[in-house]
CSV table of C-alpha atoms in Angstrom, one decimal:
chain,number,residue,atom,x,y,z
A,198,GLN,CA,142.5,145.5,193.1
A,199,VAL,CA,140.0,148.2,192.2
A,200,GLN,CA,136.6,148.6,193.7
A,201,LEU,CA,133.9,150.5,191.9
A,202,VAL,CA,130.6,151.6,193.5
A,203,GLU,CA,127.8,153.2,191.4
A,204,SER,CA,125.0,155.3,192.7
A,205,GLY,CA,122.4,157.8,191.4
A,206,GLY,CA,120.1,155.6,189.5
A,207,GLY,CA,116.3,155.8,189.7
A,208,LEU,CA,113.0,156.3,188.0
A,209,VAL,CA,112.6,159.4,185.8
A,210,GLN,CA,110.1,160.6,183.2
A,211,ALA,CA,111.2,160.9,179.6
A,212,GLY,CA,112.9,164.2,179.0
A,213,GLY,CA,114.3,164.3,182.6
A,214,SER,CA,117.8,164.1,183.9
A,215,LEU,CA,119.8,161.9,186.3
A,216,ARG,CA,123.5,162.0,187.4
A,217,LEU,CA,125.2,158.7,188.1
A,218,SER,CA,128.3,158.5,190.2
A,219,CYS,CA,131.1,155.9,190.4
A,220,ALA,CA,133.4,156.0,193.3
A,221,ALA,CA,136.6,154.2,192.7
A,222,SER,CA,139.1,152.9,195.3
A,223,GLY,CA,142.3,150.9,195.0
A,224,ARG,CA,145.0,151.2,192.4
A,225,THR,CA,143.4,153.2,189.6
A,226,PHE,CA,146.5,155.2,188.4
A,227,SER,CA,146.4,155.6,184.6
A,228,PHE,CA,143.1,153.7,184.3
A,229,THR,CA,140.4,154.7,181.8
A,230,MET,CA,136.9,154.8,183.4
A,231,GLY,CA,133.8,153.9,181.4
A,232,TRP,CA,130.1,153.6,181.6
A,233,PHE,CA,128.2,150.7,180.1
A,234,ARG,CA,124.6,149.7,180.1
A,235,GLN,CA,122.6,146.6,179.7
A,236,ALA,CA,118.9,146.4,179.0
A,237,PRO,CA,116.8,143.2,179.6
A,238,GLY,CA,117.5,140.7,176.8
A,239,LYS,CA,120.2,142.8,175.3
A,240,GLU,CA,124.0,142.7,175.4
A,241,ARG,CA,126.0,145.1,177.5
A,242,GLU,CA,126.9,148.2,175.4
A,243,PHE,CA,129.4,151.0,175.7
A,244,VAL,CA,128.0,154.4,176.7
A,245,SER,CA,130.9,156.7,177.5
A,246,ALA,CA,134.6,156.8,178.7
A,247,VAL,CA,137.0,159.2,180.2
A,248,SER,CA,140.8,159.1,180.3
A,249,TRP,CA,142.9,159.0,183.4
A,250,THR,CA,143.6,162.7,183.3
A,251,GLY,CA,139.9,163.5,182.5
A,252,SER,CA,140.9,165.5,179.5
A,253,VAL,CA,139.7,163.1,176.9
A,254,THR,CA,136.2,161.6,176.6
A,255,TYR,CA,134.4,159.5,174.1
A,256,ASP,CA,130.7,158.8,173.8
A,257,ALA,CA,128.5,156.3,172.0
A,258,ASP,CA,126.5,157.9,169.1
A,259,SER,CA,123.3,157.0,170.9
A,260,VAL,CA,124.1,159.4,173.8
A,261,LYS,CA,126.1,162.1,172.1
A,262,GLY,CA,124.7,165.5,173.0
A,263,ARG,CA,122.7,164.1,175.8
A,264,PHE,CA,125.1,162.4,178.2
A,265,THR,CA,128.3,163.9,179.6
A,266,ILE,CA,131.0,162.0,181.4
A,267,SER,CA,133.4,163.8,183.8
A,268,LYS,CA,135.9,163.0,186.4
A,269,ASP,CA,136.9,164.4,189.8
A,270,LYS,CA,140.5,163.2,190.3
A,271,ALA,CA,140.7,164.4,193.8
A,272,LYS,CA,137.7,162.3,194.8
A,273,ASN,CA,138.5,159.5,192.4
A,274,THR,CA,134.9,159.7,191.2
A,275,VAL,CA,133.5,159.5,187.7
A,276,TYR,CA,130.1,161.0,186.9
A,277,LEU,CA,127.6,160.5,184.1
A,278,GLN,CA,125.2,163.4,183.6
A,279,MET,CA,122.3,162.2,181.6
A,280,ASN,CA,119.9,164.7,180.1
A,281,SER,CA,116.9,164.4,177.8
A,282,LEU,CA,116.4,160.8,178.8
A,283,LYS,CA,114.4,158.5,176.6
A,284,PRO,CA,112.6,155.2,177.5
A,285,GLU,CA,115.2,153.4,175.4
A,286,ASP,CA,117.9,154.6,177.9
A,287,THR,CA,116.3,152.2,180.5
A,288,ALA,CA,119.0,149.8,181.6
A,289,VAL,CA,121.3,148.8,184.4
A,290,TYR,CA,124.3,151.1,184.2
A,291,TYR,CA,127.7,149.8,185.1
A,292,CYS,CA,130.9,151.6,185.8
A,293,ALA,CA,134.1,149.9,184.7
A,294,ALA,CA,137.8,150.5,184.6
A,295,THR,CA,140.7,149.4,182.4
A,296,ALA,CA,144.3,150.2,181.7
A,297,GLY,CA,145.1,152.5,178.8
A,298,TRP,CA,142.9,154.5,176.5
A,299,GLY,CA,141.0,153.6,173.3
A,300,LYS,CA,139.0,150.7,174.7
A,301,PHE,CA,135.2,150.8,174.2
A,302,HIS,CA,134.1,147.1,174.3
A,303,PRO,CA,133.0,145.4,177.6
A,304,ASP,CA,135.5,142.6,177.1
A,305,GLU,CA,138.4,145.2,177.3
A,306,TYR,CA,137.5,146.3,180.8
A,307,ILE,CA,139.0,144.6,183.8
A,308,TYR,CA,137.0,145.9,186.8
A,309,TRP,CA,133.3,146.3,187.2
A,310,GLY,CA,130.8,147.7,189.6
A,311,ARG,CA,127.6,146.0,190.5
A,312,GLY,CA,125.4,148.5,188.5
A,313,THR,CA,122.6,150.9,189.2
A,314,GLN,CA,119.2,150.7,187.6
A,315,VAL,CA,117.9,153.6,185.5
A,316,THR,CA,114.3,153.5,184.4
A,317,VAL,CA,112.8,156.1,182.1
A,318,SER,CA,109.0,156.2,181.8
A,319,SER,CA,107.2,157.5,178.8
């Protein structure tokens, strides 16, 4: 089993920054870690993913150049640095884990955290 706990969400003005954290525990060896988000009335969407080694990342077009995913292997923690935030980034952000690389759809992820709310005011 894998447990994922997100933190770092909050309320920020447009143009501001937040850093989300996802602490993982359990058997996470070789797992890809991803961030997803879900706004009210919308489907959950992919944001960013990082490989087990932390050497490979992939971002959704909507966040490229603004969000950066990273991983601290020693702490088994994944971060999402979010800069230049926009009101349309408002959503619940979820951390997720899956086996193998190259998976960017929510249905391909096995384990999920409970989410953290990010609200960007205009």
